Amino acid sequence: MPETAKPETRKIQAEKRRQEILDAALKVFAEQGYQGATISQISETAGTSLGLLYHYFPNKEALMEAVIAEHSFLLQLKNIIAKQGKQSIESVLSQLCLQFYRLLESKKELVAIFLREGTSNPAVSQVWFSMIRQGVTSLISLLDQGVKQGVLKEHRLDVTARTLMSAVVMLYLTREAYGEGFTSPEDFIPQMIASQLSGIKSRQKE
């Protein structure tokens, strides 16, 4: 029994150390950027030795890729969009956009990495745009259901979906830049949704 318990304990400890390194890397990359961050800084922040860090990650590039893979919120975004429920299109879209906003809020450090590195690091920009594409694709599917049900008119679904995603991202960035004195997501998002739907709702269904 002890022989099987010890390897399992070592495995748990190893995963814990790996997670601590990834969390430290997320913090340092967000604060210093990829170019400014050093392996030594990450090692010190994680409270581990350089040798141990290199045991898990051979170089800084591999560490950045692991951080993005570990903390990416693509799956969470897809899950949010999948939980539609049987509500009005306005209510569903408002809830989806508000939850997406809260998701961005909960991942501030990762968003900071996307903003810092997106224009210069292909691996980072690929993940960011993949996330946005997945969100847009799921929103298009939702809007298409509205069209088929006669709730919405035929229109460029991709334009509406991209506009909604972009509006939420811009709201998040504006509030990050200017503080919470700017309009709240609870106020802004329903009004934004109403404005977007005003020209594409089917009158016969109102």
Short mmCIF file of N, CA and C in Angstrom, two decimals, residues 84-89 141-154 202 204-205:
data_model
loop_
_atom_site.label_atom_id
_atom_site.label_comp_id
_atom_site.label_asym_id
_atom_site.label_seq_id
_atom_site.Cartn_x
_atom_site.Cartn_y
_atom_site.Cartn_z
N GLN A 84 -28.31 28.32 -23.30
CA GLN A 84 -29.20 29.37 -23.80
C GLN A 84 -30.52 29.42 -23.02
N GLY A 85 -31.10 28.26 -22.78
CA GLY A 85 -32.40 28.25 -22.11
C GLY A 85 -33.50 28.71 -23.06
N LYS A 86 -34.73 28.64 -22.60
CA LYS A 86 -35.88 29.05 -23.42
C LYS A 86 -36.38 30.41 -22.95
N GLN A 87 -35.68 31.46 -23.37
CA GLN A 87 -36.02 32.82 -23.00
C GLN A 87 -36.09 33.66 -24.26
N SER A 88 -36.47 34.92 -24.10
CA SER A 88 -36.50 35.82 -25.25
C SER A 88 -35.08 36.03 -25.77
N ILE A 89 -34.97 36.36 -27.04
CA ILE A 89 -33.66 36.57 -27.63
C ILE A 89 -32.91 37.69 -26.94
N SER A 141 -24.82 30.91 -34.55
CA SER A 141 -25.75 29.78 -34.44
C SER A 141 -27.00 30.19 -33.66
N LEU A 142 -26.80 30.93 -32.57
CA LEU A 142 -27.93 31.40 -31.77
C LEU A 142 -28.82 32.36 -32.56
N LEU A 143 -28.20 33.30 -33.25
CA LEU A 143 -28.95 34.27 -34.05
C LEU A 143 -29.70 33.57 -35.19
N ASP A 144 -29.06 32.56 -35.77
CA ASP A 144 -29.69 31.82 -36.86
C ASP A 144 -30.95 31.12 -36.39
N GLN A 145 -30.93 30.62 -35.15
CA GLN A 145 -32.14 30.02 -34.60
C GLN A 145 -33.26 31.05 -34.51
N GLY A 146 -32.89 32.27 -34.12
CA GLY A 146 -33.88 33.35 -34.05
C GLY A 146 -34.49 33.65 -35.41
N VAL A 147 -33.66 33.60 -36.45
CA VAL A 147 -34.16 33.84 -37.81
C VAL A 147 -35.11 32.72 -38.22
N LYS A 148 -34.71 31.48 -37.97
CA LYS A 148 -35.53 30.34 -38.36
C LYS A 148 -36.86 30.30 -37.60
N GLN A 149 -36.85 30.82 -36.39
CA GLN A 149 -38.08 30.86 -35.59
C GLN A 149 -38.96 32.06 -35.94
N GLY A 150 -38.46 32.92 -36.80
CA GLY A 150 -39.22 34.10 -37.20
C GLY A 150 -39.14 35.25 -36.22
N VAL A 151 -38.26 35.13 -35.23
CA VAL A 151 -38.10 36.20 -34.25
C VAL A 151 -37.23 37.32 -34.82
N LEU A 152 -36.25 36.94 -35.64
CA LEU A 152 -35.36 37.91 -36.26
C LEU A 152 -35.49 37.88 -37.77
N LYS A 153 -35.21 39.02 -38.40
CA LYS A 153 -35.21 39.10 -39.86
C LYS A 153 -33.93 38.48 -40.41
N GLU A 154 -33.96 38.15 -41.68
CA GLU A 154 -32.74 37.75 -42.36
C GLU A 154 -31.78 38.94 -42.36
N SER A 202 -38.20 40.74 -36.10
CA SER A 202 -39.34 40.56 -36.99
C SER A 202 -40.57 41.19 -36.35
N GLN A 204 -43.73 40.93 -36.95
CA GLN A 204 -44.89 40.07 -36.71
C GLN A 204 -44.77 39.27 -35.43
N LYS A 205 -43.54 39.18 -34.87
CA LYS A 205 -43.36 38.42 -33.66
C LYS A 205 -43.34 39.30 -32.41
#
